[in-house]
Amino acid sequence: MRNDTAMDRHAFRFAGCDLVALGSGALWWPARSLLCVSDLHLGKSERVQRRGGGLLPPYDTRDTLTRLSADLDRCDAREVICLGDSFDDLDAANALSETDKQWIARLQAGRHWVWIEGNHDPGPVELGGSHLTELALGPLVFRHIATPAAQGEISGHYHPKAALRTRGRRITRPAFLLDRNRIILPAYGTYTGGLRSHDAALSRIMEPDAFAILTGPAVHVIPMPR
Amino acid sequence: MELPDAINRWFTDRGWSIHPHQRAMLARAKDPATLLIAPTGGGKTMAGFLPTLVDLAQTPRAGLHTLYVSPLKALAADIRRNLETPVAEIGLPIRIEDRTGDTSATRKKRQRADPPHILLTTPESLALLVSYEDAPRMFERLQRVIVDEIHALADSKRGDQLMLALARLQTLCPGLRRVGLSATVDDPTAIARLLARHPDPCEILMADPGPAPDIRMLETGAPPPWAGGGAAHAIPAVLDQVRAHRTTLIFHNTRAQAEIFFHNLWLANTEGLPIGIHHGSLDRQQRVRVEAAMVRGELRAIVCTGSLDLGIDWGDVDLVIQIGAPKNVKRLVQRIGRANHRYNAPSKALLVPANRFEVVECLAALQAVMAHDLDGEPRGPGPLDVLCQHILIAACAGPFHADDLFAEVTTAGAYRDLDRTEFDRCLDFAATGGYALRAYDRWQRLVQRSDGLWQLRDPRSAQRIRMNIGTIEDTDTLKVRLQRNRGGKPLGEVEEAFAASLTPGDTFLIGGQVVRYEGLREMTVEVTRRADRKPKIATFMGTKFATSTQLSARILDLFAQEDWPQLPSHTADWLALQRRVSRLPERGRLLIESFPHDGREHVCVYGFAGRNAQQTLGLLLTKRMEDLGLAPLGFVATDYATLIWGLEPLLDAAPLMEPTRLREGLDSWLAGNAVMKRTFRASATIAGLIERNTPSARKSGRQATFSSDILYDTLMKYDPDHLMLDITRREALRGLVDFSRIEEMLQRVGDRVDLLRLPRITPLAAPLLLEVGKVPVVGVAEERLMAEETARLMAASGLDTMPGTQATAGS
């Protein structure tokens, strides 16, 4: 990975592995050349519309893939794990435009690509890559939803965000949550909201000494607000 | 139209005679449109309904005869009660019902099948009614529609929506006659144009305005402070007035000010006079209780906001007090009208300036009231977001032809000049989303059939469209409840952003009591009464009104006087000092002061363009100053001036005020601005891009919804010419950004810009330093602030030394 002194990442050790939280919301494992992203929600605007909701700007898939391409270019990852809810639902996956499908295929070329199943996409999709419910790699286990007793667990699902009250203003950003047992990734997809780290669901599952890594142009590590 | 004996007898039995304007309304019963302008308490409502009663008395028949629309739910219910009494006493076979958001579903259903003779409703409920497939049947016998308090609707999108609904009704019942009832306004013809079907004529009837109001400035023992809006100095004098009157309404410009004032009033109210508080953020139950106590005459005063500008006639109010400068003469006159609703008694009102500058503003407002010089900004053409919603409503009612709908829409006054291209863009937006990338062909919302008619692709979507009808802006608020105590009594609402700024133990004011924040549970703010700290003030939304152009001009005229015998000496001396050390701002010139103060350089621009425009000017000027190397650090804006501080002195005003540069700056600045995002959210919600309500949502967690800012950013990036962005820009420019008043100011002053370089801060500029709402000039500052705070937090918690948190080298 290039540009090692940048502010837009935070490197840390977790379950004996050296990992890097990127400002984009992706998790980078240099030793395995593995990039992990969660909750892409590709096809969200299409699904909202199909179900009779508002006609959202249909640029979310394009935007999410643009950012993912940039991360992949930057890291030159050999392996990619999408941690579930990669598609807003299975029909949305199938309804992706030809352009977007080819784009994903180009990203997959020459890489080992894993789709972990999420609650939005609980089955295989007609796209390349392996489809797994979870994946163990060395001391780490990758699954969509965090489980209470796990160790070395990397998950997504909650779309965590955290707020920092500075003297100027209050700033809220999507955030990684991190403690000695688990990492919860922020949502990577463009049309995704966030769940405050204060929420009981997150406060319950994270240890008292958990951190939040706020994403953005520069990443910031703070004790997890709760 | 002759008065039937039964009705005549009813009037004479009570020793009443019919007001001339009531008779005039009767004479014009067959006119297509009539606007009646009458003071409150002038029998305005009766004037509106009399032709209906007469018609139904002479020719009794079934079916909906008259539709009454008011901006307030409470008013609809109140009018029903007030109308039922005479109808019963005269013995007329007339059924009267109201229909609002509070009406039960079964009753609503029955009303559609078997409508009453007179239906009282709100613009939103009417929009919903016209969206039903059976609307033609329900309205087939409709003769008249009465729009009450039309002056309050004329300035808002609710009014635009109402007029589009009336255009729809007029197609269903071509003989429909329209009546508008209005309080005193600056431009009756503008309202008449809005009311009548274009190009029908609309006669304007002016009722006797009654005696001139008795209005003065309240004399207080202590002089008002230099800045701020609390008016704490006036508390003893206000209490004296409350004591000396039966019932007093104490109006405030913002809810937060009302809360603070009520709190202070209560602390000083040692004899325990019954005083209530009423504003739009309080729980409905609580508001209803205060209203009921008021009607029963149990309260000596109510501290209130615009929430009591309209509505129920309270005959017992004998004094209106306005705290803070009224900002707008028209609204002041309407507020004064809340006192003494009896027809021939003068209304009594007192103005209480909250700070030194407002003394001048209040004097200017008094002079304007005396001169009957009401202000009003002409409203632009009908907004397109409301039109987009109307197109969806039309589609819910059934298939339509684009040409027909266009013809119908352009009969609404506000849309009479609507361009067909604009209409087609709105139709395309409603149908497909109107994106450059045509992605939704399969899931279009509206489809065009082979016979050319447009219809909903999926009829089930009608339900979702109906759930989102309305144009009232829905800021994100959270309910405030007492923690578990007595079943968690609801107190009211605060803005989500305010709630997010609270930490347990913080205290704030709501409904006049200090409460302690305990925590957030299921999106409800839980509080207790264990308040032991000075309250933080709840930042309620609620409009910050800008001083009107006319009022600003009057203030400048006051400045031009030799001396100021009408002003209290503390204020007159202040102005005289300003004239001596600098000069006073003049009409037709722009005064800019430049001076060092407290180790920084300051620039004060007296634009008198109103708060919103001065705020925008602050943003544009600091950007220009940045380009000019003057290193601005921040600014603050009021209705009359913008004060900017920075590192370098301003010595030449010409490059700063160049209109073309300012306009260019506006374009680039607007794009990333929070005002734009807020405006986008409001318009996108009205236009149907964002759904406020969905069948399943509401209780689900918040991670499901994402911020409308993301949609805005996405459109800016991939589809910058999209209709929604055009609408947003237009709305922002005439709303919060108010660039039109900057343009107007630039035109007014031309090159007559006076830059005065002074050795120290001036008397007129000094109060600005005390103003709240200072805006820092940011750029990279946000990341810097975060880094600072991060380091502090980590150090404070001792976590910065723990393994696993330090960056590992060479990752």
PDB file of N, CA and C in Angstrom, chain B residues 54-131:
ATOM      1  N   VAL B  54     -78.565  31.244   4.000  1.00  0.00           N
ATOM      2  CA  VAL B  54     -79.734  31.765   3.289  1.00  0.00           C
ATOM      3  C   VAL B  54     -80.132  30.813   2.164  1.00  0.00           C
ATOM      4  N   ASP B  55     -79.149  30.377   1.388  1.00  0.00           N
ATOM      5  CA  ASP B  55     -79.428  29.487   0.265  1.00  0.00           C
ATOM      6  C   ASP B  55     -80.062  28.188   0.735  1.00  0.00           C
ATOM      7  N   LEU B  56     -79.494  27.625   1.799  1.00  0.00           N
ATOM      8  CA  LEU B  56     -80.018  26.343   2.279  1.00  0.00           C
ATOM      9  C   LEU B  56     -81.361  26.519   2.993  1.00  0.00           C
ATOM     10  N   ALA B  57     -81.606  27.706   3.545  1.00  0.00           N
ATOM     11  CA  ALA B  57     -82.900  27.966   4.167  1.00  0.00           C
ATOM     12  C   ALA B  57     -83.973  28.072   3.090  1.00  0.00           C
ATOM     13  N   GLN B  58     -83.599  28.703   1.961  1.00  0.00           N
ATOM     14  CA  GLN B  58     -84.579  28.892   0.893  1.00  0.00           C
ATOM     15  C   GLN B  58     -84.794  27.614   0.093  1.00  0.00           C
ATOM     16  N   THR B  59     -83.708  26.884  -0.170  1.00  0.00           N
ATOM     17  CA  THR B  59     -83.814  25.661  -0.970  1.00  0.00           C
ATOM     18  C   THR B  59     -83.097  24.523  -0.249  1.00  0.00           C
ATOM     19  N   PRO B  60     -83.745  23.924   0.727  1.00  0.00           N
ATOM     20  CA  PRO B  60     -83.093  22.818   1.432  1.00  0.00           C
ATOM     21  C   PRO B  60     -82.815  21.673   0.466  1.00  0.00           C
ATOM     22  N   ARG B  61     -81.644  21.106   0.539  1.00  0.00           N
ATOM     23  CA  ARG B  61     -81.306  19.962  -0.313  1.00  0.00           C
ATOM     24  C   ARG B  61     -80.127  19.208   0.283  1.00  0.00           C
ATOM     25  N   ALA B  62     -79.965  17.981  -0.148  1.00  0.00           N
ATOM     26  CA  ALA B  62     -78.884  17.146   0.394  1.00  0.00           C
ATOM     27  C   ALA B  62     -77.580  17.439  -0.341  1.00  0.00           C
ATOM     28  N   GLY B  63     -76.502  16.979   0.222  1.00  0.00           N
ATOM     29  CA  GLY B  63     -75.219  17.073  -0.453  1.00  0.00           C
ATOM     30  C   GLY B  63     -74.345  18.178   0.118  1.00  0.00           C
ATOM     31  N   LEU B  64     -73.047  18.077  -0.170  1.00  0.00           N
ATOM     32  CA  LEU B  64     -72.080  19.062   0.323  1.00  0.00           C
ATOM     33  C   LEU B  64     -72.318  20.382  -0.393  1.00  0.00           C
ATOM     34  N   HIS B  65     -72.617  21.421   0.361  1.00  0.00           N
ATOM     35  CA  HIS B  65     -72.929  22.729  -0.223  1.00  0.00           C
ATOM     36  C   HIS B  65     -71.752  23.686  -0.089  1.00  0.00           C
ATOM     37  N   THR B  66     -71.163  23.713   1.102  1.00  0.00           N
ATOM     38  CA  THR B  66     -70.102  24.684   1.348  1.00  0.00           C
ATOM     39  C   THR B  66     -68.919  24.020   2.051  1.00  0.00           C
ATOM     40  N   LEU B  67     -67.762  24.365   1.537  1.00  0.00           N
ATOM     41  CA  LEU B  67     -66.527  23.854   2.115  1.00  0.00           C
ATOM     42  C   LEU B  67     -65.824  25.032   2.772  1.00  0.00           C
ATOM     43  N   TYR B  68     -65.407  24.834   4.028  1.00  0.00           N
ATOM     44  CA  TYR B  68     -64.702  25.893   4.747  1.00  0.00           C
ATOM     45  C   TYR B  68     -63.298  25.389   5.031  1.00  0.00           C
ATOM     46  N   VAL B  69     -62.293  26.173   4.684  1.00  0.00           N
ATOM     47  CA  VAL B  69     -60.899  25.761   4.899  1.00  0.00           C
ATOM     48  C   VAL B  69     -60.209  26.789   5.786  1.00  0.00           C
ATOM     49  N   SER B  70     -59.586  26.316   6.837  1.00  0.00           N
ATOM     50  CA  SER B  70     -58.834  27.228   7.706  1.00  0.00           C
ATOM     51  C   SER B  70     -57.450  26.649   7.951  1.00  0.00           C
ATOM     52  N   PRO B  71     -56.482  27.506   8.252  1.00  0.00           N
ATOM     53  CA  PRO B  71     -55.126  26.989   8.464  1.00  0.00           C
ATOM     54  C   PRO B  71     -54.976  26.201   9.762  1.00  0.00           C
ATOM     55  N   LEU B  72     -55.940  26.310  10.670  1.00  0.00           N
ATOM     56  CA  LEU B  72     -55.800  25.637  11.962  1.00  0.00           C
ATOM     57  C   LEU B  72     -56.882  24.593  12.163  1.00  0.00           C
ATOM     58  N   LYS B  73     -56.475  23.428  12.625  1.00  0.00           N
ATOM     59  CA  LYS B  73     -57.437  22.378  12.971  1.00  0.00           C
ATOM     60  C   LYS B  73     -58.409  22.886  14.019  1.00  0.00           C
ATOM     61  N   ALA B  74     -57.814  23.544  15.036  1.00  0.00           N
ATOM     62  CA  ALA B  74     -58.622  24.000  16.168  1.00  0.00           C
ATOM     63  C   ALA B  74     -59.700  24.973  15.707  1.00  0.00           C
ATOM     64  N   LEU B  75     -59.351  25.776  14.696  1.00  0.00           N
ATOM     65  CA  LEU B  75     -60.296  26.759  14.197  1.00  0.00           C
ATOM     66  C   LEU B  75     -61.477  26.063  13.525  1.00  0.00           C
ATOM     67  N   ALA B  76     -61.193  25.002  12.795  1.00  0.00           N
ATOM     68  CA  ALA B  76     -62.261  24.264  12.124  1.00  0.00           C
ATOM     69  C   ALA B  76     -63.261  23.751  13.157  1.00  0.00           C
ATOM     70  N   ALA B  77     -62.746  23.185  14.243  1.00  0.00           N
ATOM     71  CA  ALA B  77     -63.629  22.643  15.275  1.00  0.00           C
ATOM     72  C   ALA B  77     -64.389  23.771  15.975  1.00  0.00           C
ATOM     73  N   ASP B  78     -63.700  24.869  16.200  1.00  0.00           N
ATOM     74  CA  ASP B  78     -64.295  25.996  16.902  1.00  0.00           C
ATOM     75  C   ASP B  78     -65.424  26.623  16.081  1.00  0.00           C
ATOM     76  N   ILE B  79     -65.172  26.790  14.788  1.00  0.00           N
ATOM     77  CA  ILE B  79     -66.183  27.391  13.914  1.00  0.00           C
ATOM     78  C   ILE B  79     -67.412  26.477  13.860  1.00  0.00           C
ATOM     79  N   ARG B  80     -67.168  25.177  13.846  1.00  0.00           N
ATOM     80  CA  ARG B  80     -68.303  24.247  13.822  1.00  0.00           C
ATOM     81  C   ARG B  80     -69.211  24.505  15.019  1.00  0.00           C
ATOM     82  N   ARG B  81     -68.593  24.598  16.197  1.00  0.00           N
ATOM     83  CA  ARG B  81     -69.406  24.842  17.387  1.00  0.00           C
ATOM     84  C   ARG B  81     -70.123  26.191  17.299  1.00  0.00           C
ATOM     85  N   ASN B  82     -69.401  27.219  16.841  1.00  0.00           N
ATOM     86  CA  ASN B  82     -70.000  28.554  16.762  1.00  0.00           C
ATOM     87  C   ASN B  82     -71.124  28.636  15.735  1.00  0.00           C
ATOM     88  N   LEU B  83     -71.067  27.750  14.749  1.00  0.00           N
ATOM     89  CA  LEU B  83     -72.058  27.780  13.673  1.00  0.00           C
ATOM     90  C   LEU B  83     -73.267  26.927  14.033  1.00  0.00           C
ATOM     91  N   GLU B  84     -73.013  25.860  14.773  1.00  0.00           N
ATOM     92  CA  GLU B  84     -74.107  24.948  15.103  1.00  0.00           C
ATOM     93  C   GLU B  84     -75.170  25.648  15.946  1.00  0.00           C
ATOM     94  N   THR B  85     -74.736  26.540  16.835  1.00  0.00           N
ATOM     95  CA  THR B  85     -75.696  27.218  17.710  1.00  0.00           C
ATOM     96  C   THR B  85     -76.719  28.030  16.908  1.00  0.00           C
ATOM     97  N   PRO B  86     -76.284  29.013  16.086  1.00  0.00           N
ATOM     98  CA  PRO B  86     -77.305  29.760  15.347  1.00  0.00           C
ATOM     99  C   PRO B  86     -78.127  28.865  14.412  1.00  0.00           C
ATOM    100  N   VAL B  87     -77.492  27.885  13.783  1.00  0.00           N
ATOM    101  CA  VAL B  87     -78.222  27.007  12.858  1.00  0.00           C
ATOM    102  C   VAL B  87     -79.331  26.274  13.603  1.00  0.00           C
ATOM    103  N   ALA B  88     -79.029  25.812  14.820  1.00  0.00           N
ATOM    104  CA  ALA B  88     -80.048  25.124  15.611  1.00  0.00           C
ATOM    105  C   ALA B  88     -81.128  26.103  16.057  1.00  0.00           C
ATOM    106  N   GLU B  89     -80.700  27.289  16.480  1.00  0.00           N
ATOM    107  CA  GLU B  89     -81.679  28.262  16.979  1.00  0.00           C
ATOM    108  C   GLU B  89     -82.596  28.771  15.878  1.00  0.00           C
ATOM    109  N   ILE B  90     -82.039  28.946  14.684  1.00  0.00           N
ATOM    110  CA  ILE B  90     -82.880  29.379  13.564  1.00  0.00           C
ATOM    111  C   ILE B  90     -83.754  28.208  13.102  1.00  0.00           C
ATOM    112  N   GLY B  91     -83.282  27.010  13.373  1.00  0.00           N
ATOM    113  CA  GLY B  91     -84.044  25.835  12.986  1.00  0.00           C
ATOM    114  C   GLY B  91     -83.793  25.417  11.546  1.00  0.00           C
ATOM    115  N   LEU B  92     -82.546  25.583  11.104  1.00  0.00           N
ATOM    116  CA  LEU B  92     -82.226  25.221   9.728  1.00  0.00           C
ATOM    117  C   LEU B  92     -81.812  23.750   9.649  1.00  0.00           C
ATOM    118  N   PRO B  93     -82.267  23.049   8.606  1.00  0.00           N
ATOM    119  CA  PRO B  93     -81.908  21.638   8.461  1.00  0.00           C
ATOM    120  C   PRO B  93     -80.523  21.490   7.845  1.00  0.00           C
ATOM    121  N   ILE B  94     -79.519  21.946   8.565  1.00  0.00           N
ATOM    122  CA  ILE B  94     -78.155  21.954   8.004  1.00  0.00           C
ATOM    123  C   ILE B  94     -77.227  21.127   8.889  1.00  0.00           C
ATOM    124  N   ARG B  95     -76.526  20.205   8.242  1.00  0.00           N
ATOM    125  CA  ARG B  95     -75.562  19.398   8.988  1.00  0.00           C
ATOM    126  C   ARG B  95     -74.160  19.983   8.812  1.00  0.00           C
ATOM    127  N   ILE B  96     -73.478  20.149   9.930  1.00  0.00           N
ATOM    128  CA  ILE B  96     -72.144  20.759   9.884  1.00  0.00           C
ATOM    129  C   ILE B  96     -71.149  19.799  10.527  1.00  0.00           C
ATOM    130  N   GLU B  97     -70.054  19.513   9.824  1.00  0.00           N
ATOM    131  CA  GLU B  97     -69.038  18.624  10.401  1.00  0.00           C
ATOM    132  C   GLU B  97     -67.658  19.159  10.092  1.00  0.00           C
ATOM    133  N   ASP B  98     -66.705  18.818  10.944  1.00  0.00           N
ATOM    134  CA  ASP B  98     -65.329  19.160  10.606  1.00  0.00           C
ATOM    135  C   ASP B  98     -64.576  17.894  10.232  1.00  0.00           C
ATOM    136  N   ARG B  99     -63.484  18.098   9.535  1.00  0.00           N
ATOM    137  CA  ARG B  99     -62.667  16.982   9.081  1.00  0.00           C
ATOM    138  C   ARG B  99     -61.216  17.435   9.090  1.00  0.00           C
ATOM    139  N   THR B 100     -60.464  16.914  10.028  1.00  0.00           N
ATOM    140  CA  THR B 100     -59.049  17.270  10.128  1.00  0.00           C
ATOM    141  C   THR B 100     -58.270  15.992  10.412  1.00  0.00           C
ATOM    142  N   GLY B 101     -56.987  16.145  10.667  1.00  0.00           N
ATOM    143  CA  GLY B 101     -56.167  14.990  11.002  1.00  0.00           C
ATOM    144  C   GLY B 101     -56.656  14.289  12.269  1.00  0.00           C
ATOM    145  N   ASP B 102     -57.446  14.984  13.094  1.00  0.00           N
ATOM    146  CA  ASP B 102     -57.918  14.400  14.346  1.00  0.00           C
ATOM    147  C   ASP B 102     -59.228  13.635  14.197  1.00  0.00           C
ATOM    148  N   THR B 103     -59.880  13.745  13.031  1.00  0.00           N
ATOM    149  CA  THR B 103     -61.164  13.065  12.840  1.00  0.00           C
ATOM    150  C   THR B 103     -60.944  11.558  12.714  1.00  0.00           C
ATOM    151  N   SER B 104     -61.853  10.771  13.293  1.00  0.00           N
ATOM    152  CA  SER B 104     -61.681   9.315  13.284  1.00  0.00           C
ATOM    153  C   SER B 104     -61.859   8.760  11.872  1.00  0.00           C
ATOM    154  N   ALA B 105     -61.245   7.610  11.631  1.00  0.00           N
ATOM    155  CA  ALA B 105     -61.251   7.011  10.300  1.00  0.00           C
ATOM    156  C   ALA B 105     -62.676   6.656   9.857  1.00  0.00           C
ATOM    157  N   THR B 106     -63.490   6.134  10.781  1.00  0.00           N
ATOM    158  CA  THR B 106     -64.853   5.741  10.399  1.00  0.00           C
ATOM    159  C   THR B 106     -65.672   6.967  10.001  1.00  0.00           C
ATOM    160  N   ARG B 107     -65.475   8.035  10.770  1.00  0.00           N
ATOM    161  CA  ARG B 107     -66.218   9.248  10.474  1.00  0.00           C
ATOM    162  C   ARG B 107     -65.804   9.808   9.120  1.00  0.00           C
ATOM    163  N   LYS B 108     -64.492   9.760   8.874  1.00  0.00           N
ATOM    164  CA  LYS B 108     -63.994  10.263   7.594  1.00  0.00           C
ATOM    165  C   LYS B 108     -64.600   9.483   6.433  1.00  0.00           C
ATOM    166  N   LYS B 109     -64.680   8.182   6.612  1.00  0.00           N
ATOM    167  CA  LYS B 109     -65.201   7.315   5.569  1.00  0.00           C
ATOM    168  C   LYS B 109     -66.662   7.674   5.301  1.00  0.00           C
ATOM    169  N   ARG B 110     -67.408   7.851   6.395  1.00  0.00           N
ATOM    170  CA  ARG B 110     -68.817   8.167   6.246  1.00  0.00           C
ATOM    171  C   ARG B 110     -69.001   9.523   5.560  1.00  0.00           C
ATOM    172  N   GLN B 111     -68.112  10.456   5.902  1.00  0.00           N
ATOM    173  CA  GLN B 111     -68.224  11.779   5.289  1.00  0.00           C
ATOM    174  C   GLN B 111     -68.070  11.720   3.779  1.00  0.00           C
ATOM    175  N   ARG B 112     -67.249  10.777   3.306  1.00  0.00           N
ATOM    176  CA  ARG B 112     -67.080  10.668   1.853  1.00  0.00           C
ATOM    177  C   ARG B 112     -68.322  10.084   1.196  1.00  0.00           C
ATOM    178  N   ALA B 113     -68.968   9.134   1.887  1.00  0.00           N
ATOM    179  CA  ALA B 113     -70.163   8.503   1.323  1.00  0.00           C
ATOM    180  C   ALA B 113     -71.369   9.436   1.455  1.00  0.00           C
ATOM    181  N   ASP B 114     -71.464  10.098   2.586  1.00  0.00           N
ATOM    182  CA  ASP B 114     -72.635  10.924   2.873  1.00  0.00           C
ATOM    183  C   ASP B 114     -72.157  12.240   3.465  1.00  0.00           C
ATOM    184  N   PRO B 115     -71.713  13.160   2.600  1.00  0.00           N
ATOM    185  CA  PRO B 115     -71.113  14.395   3.120  1.00  0.00           C
ATOM    186  C   PRO B 115     -72.144  15.304   3.788  1.00  0.00           C
ATOM    187  N   PRO B 116     -71.725  16.094   4.777  1.00  0.00           N
ATOM    188  CA  PRO B 116     -72.614  17.071   5.412  1.00  0.00           C
ATOM    189  C   PRO B 116     -72.862  18.249   4.472  1.00  0.00           C
ATOM    190  N   HIS B 117     -73.744  19.173   4.876  1.00  0.00           N
ATOM    191  CA  HIS B 117     -73.975  20.368   4.056  1.00  0.00           C
ATOM    192  C   HIS B 117     -72.772  21.289   4.095  1.00  0.00           C
ATOM    193  N   ILE B 118     -72.209  21.384   5.300  1.00  0.00           N
ATOM    194  CA  ILE B 118     -71.039  22.257   5.459  1.00  0.00           C
ATOM    195  C   ILE B 118     -69.906  21.417   6.047  1.00  0.00           C
ATOM    196  N   LEU B 119     -68.785  21.429   5.361  1.00  0.00           N
ATOM    197  CA  LEU B 119     -67.634  20.664   5.844  1.00  0.00           C
ATOM    198  C   LEU B 119     -66.504  21.643   6.146  1.00  0.00           C
ATOM    199  N   LEU B 120     -65.965  21.542   7.366  1.00  0.00           N
ATOM    200  CA  LEU B 120     -64.894  22.445   7.781  1.00  0.00           C
ATOM    201  C   LEU B 120     -63.594  21.664   7.832  1.00  0.00           C
ATOM    202  N   THR B 121     -62.580  22.166   7.154  1.00  0.00           N
ATOM    203  CA  THR B 121     -61.372  21.356   7.037  1.00  0.00           C
ATOM    204  C   THR B 121     -60.125  22.229   6.894  1.00  0.00           C
ATOM    205  N   THR B 122     -58.974  21.578   6.681  1.00  0.00           N
ATOM    206  CA  THR B 122     -57.687  22.260   6.525  1.00  0.00           C
ATOM    207  C   THR B 122     -57.159  22.002   5.109  1.00  0.00           C
ATOM    208  N   PRO B 123     -56.170  22.758   4.656  1.00  0.00           N
ATOM    209  CA  PRO B 123     -55.637  22.528   3.310  1.00  0.00           C
ATOM    210  C   PRO B 123     -55.151  21.088   3.111  1.00  0.00           C
ATOM    211  N   GLU B 124     -54.525  20.518   4.125  1.00  0.00           N
ATOM    212  CA  GLU B 124     -53.976  19.166   3.981  1.00  0.00           C
ATOM    213  C   GLU B 124     -55.096  18.134   3.855  1.00  0.00           C
ATOM    214  N   SER B 125     -56.120  18.267   4.686  1.00  0.00           N
ATOM    215  CA  SER B 125     -57.214  17.319   4.611  1.00  0.00           C
ATOM    216  C   SER B 125     -57.956  17.452   3.282  1.00  0.00           C
ATOM    217  N   LEU B 126     -58.036  18.680   2.771  1.00  0.00           N
ATOM    218  CA  LEU B 126     -58.695  18.866   1.479  1.00  0.00           C
ATOM    219  C   LEU B 126     -57.875  18.232   0.359  1.00  0.00           C
ATOM    220  N   ALA B 127     -56.543  18.418   0.410  1.00  0.00           N
ATOM    221  CA  ALA B 127     -55.686  17.803  -0.607  1.00  0.00           C
ATOM    222  C   ALA B 127     -55.882  16.296  -0.605  1.00  0.00           C
ATOM    223  N   LEU B 128     -56.028  15.748   0.580  1.00  0.00           N
ATOM    224  CA  LEU B 128     -56.253  14.312   0.701  1.00  0.00           C
ATOM    225  C   LEU B 128     -57.605  13.944   0.077  1.00  0.00           C
ATOM    226  N   LEU B 129     -58.626  14.744   0.342  1.00  0.00           N
ATOM    227  CA  LEU B 129     -59.958  14.453  -0.200  1.00  0.00           C
ATOM    228  C   LEU B 129     -59.946  14.448  -1.729  1.00  0.00           C
ATOM    229  N   VAL B 130     -59.259  15.422  -2.328  1.00  0.00           N
ATOM    230  CA  VAL B 130     -59.285  15.456  -3.790  1.00  0.00           C
ATOM    231  C   VAL B 130     -58.430  14.344  -4.399  1.00  0.00           C
ATOM    232  N   SER B 131     -57.638  13.661  -3.573  1.00  0.00           N
ATOM    233  CA  SER B 131     -56.824  12.565  -4.115  1.00  0.00           C
ATOM    234  C   SER B 131     -57.622  11.271  -4.240  1.00  0.00           C
TER     235      SER B 131
END
